[in-house]
């Protein structure tokens, strides 16, 4: 997936979800049109966008069964993509549901953009918050081979320097017309 991660402060949730769901430790292999993929994507978007997300709130907002939401959320928690937060007392009867949020401390994504004979790199959280930005070394007389070599070396360096999991894909931005 080619995406210039520098063009927006909040990369597409579809991009992140497709990366997450293709991760080798996730047993579920899905295509974009699979209902399960759609549920995963919609639930993560809801967790990111609604006030006080809980399993019950997400189910209500999306019109999904609580069982479906609970199944998806359990998988996301198991993979450490989502974490539960303290329950908020909303003044209603019964036990308040546990809150949900994206695990900002466990996962990150790396983006790279080539411009003016050098790569620029960015690392973001799952919600698109920038953790770090860095300019790579200047590539003298760049050829496709030297550009790729520089990219691979820098990405390896970045991956080795971080503690959290990195999504199994990298967003790339390249100038010019792409065929």
PDB file of C-alpha atoms in Angstrom, residues 11 27 67 75-76 83 86 88 97-98 126 139 143 152 155-156 166 168 172:
ATOM      1  CA  UNK A  11      -3.153   8.075   8.246  1.00  0.00           C
ATOM      2  CA  UNK A  27      -4.624 -16.190  12.700  1.00  0.00           C
ATOM      3  CA  UNK A  67     -21.422 -11.064  20.925  1.00  0.00           C
ATOM      4  CA  UNK A  75      -9.123 -10.746  19.447  1.00  0.00           C
ATOM      5  CA  UNK A  76      -7.862  -7.161  19.366  1.00  0.00           C
ATOM      6  CA  UNK A  83      -6.598  -2.192  25.737  1.00  0.00           C
ATOM      7  CA  UNK A  86     -11.220   1.847  33.839  1.00  0.00           C
ATOM      8  CA  UNK A  88     -16.701   5.132  33.870  1.00  0.00           C
ATOM      9  CA  UNK A  97     -18.692  -1.361  31.000  1.00  0.00           C
ATOM     10  CA  UNK A  98     -14.924  -1.256  30.695  1.00  0.00           C
ATOM     11  CA  UNK A 126      -1.938   3.499  15.742  1.00  0.00           C
ATOM     12  CA  UNK A 139      21.861   9.787  -1.455  1.00  0.00           C
ATOM     13  CA  UNK A 143      19.619   5.211  -8.751  1.00  0.00           C
ATOM     14  CA  UNK A 152      16.221  -0.813   3.630  1.00  0.00           C
ATOM     15  CA  UNK A 155      14.227   1.028   8.056  1.00  0.00           C
ATOM     16  CA  UNK A 156      16.249  -1.786   9.669  1.00  0.00           C
ATOM     17  CA  UNK A 166       5.945  -2.291  14.344  1.00  0.00           C
ATOM     18  CA  UNK A 168       4.303  -5.400   9.173  1.00  0.00           C
ATOM     19  CA  UNK A 172       5.947   5.021   1.264  1.00  0.00           C
TER      20      UNK A 172
END
